[in-house]
Amino acid sequence: MGPVSTTSLAADLPAPDRSRRLRDALLAADFTADGLLDLLGAPAYAALARSETVPALRATRGHSPLETLVRLFLLQRPVVHEDARSALPLDDALADGWVVKDGDGVRASVDVRPYGGPEGQDWFIVSDLGCAVGGAGGASGRDERVVLGVGGASTTLAGITVRTPVSSALDIGTGSGIQALHAAQHATRVTATDLNPRALAFARLTLALSGAPEADLREGSLLEPVASETYDLIVSNPPFVISPGARLTYRDGGMGGDDLCRSLVQQSGERLNEGGFAQFLANWQHVEGEDWQERVRSWVPRGCDAWIVQREVQDVTQYAELWLRDSGDHRTAPEEYAARYDAWLDEFEARRTKAIGFGWITLRKSGSGAEQPSIVVEDWPHPVEQPLGETVRDHFERQDYLRTHDDAALLEEHFVLADEVMQEQVGLPGAEDPEHVVLRQNRGMRRATKVDHVAAGFAGVCDGSLSAGRILDAIAQLVGEDPVLLRDRTPQAIRLLVEEGFLRPASWAGSQRG
C-alpha cells in the first residue's frame, strides 16, 4: 500500500495548511512546556499531568493569551470571542477547524498539548479531546478509534530510542505522531503507519503544528503498508494490551495473547537495514510451566542481536483491573463490570497465564548469521535515568567488543572507569573490613554490582594509562598474590564490568559512554 492522502482521512479534524500562523501565535503567547510551568506553578502543572484540572482552572482565571490557550486547548473550556481573538488568528482557526463556535464564544475541537523536545524544541501534540492531559487516562468509554496524546509509554519509548542520524525511519502505529516527530529530527525520511485513519490525520497535525517536515503516512496494520521496504530505524508503541477481544484500536491488538508483539518483533528483522535498530514497548505472558525469558528470547529474528528489559510484572488481577479502568468499565453497572472482569480472567486461565510482563525490546540487525547472536534478557524494575538512547547504543557496542576480545586481549586493553561510578562498602557497623564492595552507576541504567577487593581496586585505577595486565601485576605485588593466578581469574570480572558499562576501552574515551 502506498502513501495515503490525509485530506480524506478525517473530515471532522482541523486542516493543517495554515498551521504556521497558529504555531506563531501559540509561541508568542508562551504556550510552551516552560510557559505552562511558569504560569501554573509546579503543583498545578503536576496535577494537570494526572488529568486533575481544578488547580489549573484556579490558576487561569485571568484573560491573558496564555491563560486563554490553557483553558481552550488543555482544559477544554469555552472562551469568549474577545479573549480567543487576542490569543489566536481566530478567523483562520475557525475556518480550519481548530476551534468551533460555542454560543457567544468558541471551544477547541482537538487537544493541543505543548511538548518539549529533547533539544529544547517547542512542539505540540494534537489528539482527541480529553486525551492530551495526562495521556494515560485512556479512552474511558470513548469511540474505539480514539487517538490519545502524550502518555508515559510514549515518552518512555522516545527516551530509549537510539538517535543516531539515519536515512530512513519507520513509526509503526503512530497514533498522534509523537515518535514520528522525534524521528523527523534525525532521519532524512520518516514513514508512519496506523490502522486508524484518524491517527494518521492527527500525526499530520502534530508534525505541521510542531514545524516538522511532513512524513509519509500510510494506512494499514503494523508492517503491512510498507511491503518489503527496509529502514535504518523502526520504532513502535503498538497496541500491546493482552485482552479478550479488540474493543479499542489504540490498545487492543486483536490477536490472541501476546501474539501481536511476537509477530511484530519477528517480522521487523526483515525490515531492518544492516546495523539498524528496531525498538518496541511490549507486553508478554508469564505462562505456567514456561520461563518468560525463554519465551521472549524465542521472538528474536535471525540475524539480529537483542536487548530485552522487563520493567514491570503484574498478576492477572492487577492487569485486568488496570485496563478495565482504562476503558471506563469500572463506571458501568456492577454486574456488567463483573462480567467483563470474568472475561479477562477466563482468557488468562485458558492460556495458563499467571502474570503479564511489560518492558522494552531492542533489536539490532547484526547480519552475523553464522555467529552466536547477542541476546540479553533481563529483569530490571529499578529506577533509570532517561534519555537512554546512548545507553542502548553502547550496550550493543560493548557486546560487539566482548565477542571479539578473548581474555588475553582484555589483559592487553587499556580501560577507563565510566563517569559517575561510586564505590560503596557494605558490612556490619564497626567491622574492621567490609563484607563486600559495591560499584554503583549514577547514570543510565543505574546498575550496581558486587565486586571483590581486587576488582574494586582495579576499577579505581583504570584511567587509560596502563594495560589491564600491568594493573593486575601491580595489584598482585601489593596484596602478595601470584600475578599469574591473578591474571587467570580476573578477566571474568573485567568482562562483567565492561558488559554492564562500568568500564570502557580507552579508545572510546573520545565520546561519552556510560
Coordinates of N, CA and C in Angstrom, one line a residue, residues 471-483 486:
I471 N 48.1 -3.5 35.4 CA 47.5 -3.1 36.6 C 47.3 -4.3 37.6
L472 N 47.0 -5.4 37.0 CA 46.9 -6.6 37.8 C 48.2 -7.1 38.4
D473 N 49.3 -6.9 37.6 CA 50.6 -7.2 38.2 C 50.9 -6.4 39.4
A474 N 50.6 -5.1 39.3 CA 50.9 -4.2 40.4 C 50.0 -4.5 41.6
I475 N 48.7 -4.9 41.4 CA 47.9 -5.3 42.5 C 48.4 -6.6 43.1
A476 N 48.8 -7.5 42.3 CA 49.4 -8.8 42.8 C 50.5 -8.5 43.8
Q477 N 51.4 -7.6 43.4 CA 52.6 -7.3 44.2 C 52.1 -6.6 45.5
L478 N 51.1 -5.8 45.5 CA 50.6 -5.1 46.7 C 50.0 -6.1 47.7
V479 N 49.2 -7.1 47.2 CA 48.5 -8.0 48.1 C 49.2 -9.3 48.3
G480 N 50.4 -9.4 47.7 CA 51.2 -10.6 47.9 C 50.6 -11.9 47.2
E481 N 50.0 -11.7 46.0 CA 49.4 -12.8 45.3 C 50.2 -13.1 44.1
D482 N 50.1 -14.4 43.6 CA 50.8 -14.8 42.4 C 50.2 -14.1 41.2
P483 N 51.0 -13.3 40.5 CA 50.4 -12.5 39.4 C 49.9 -13.3 38.2
L486 N 46.4 -14.4 39.4 CA 45.5 -13.2 39.4 C 45.1 -12.9 37.9

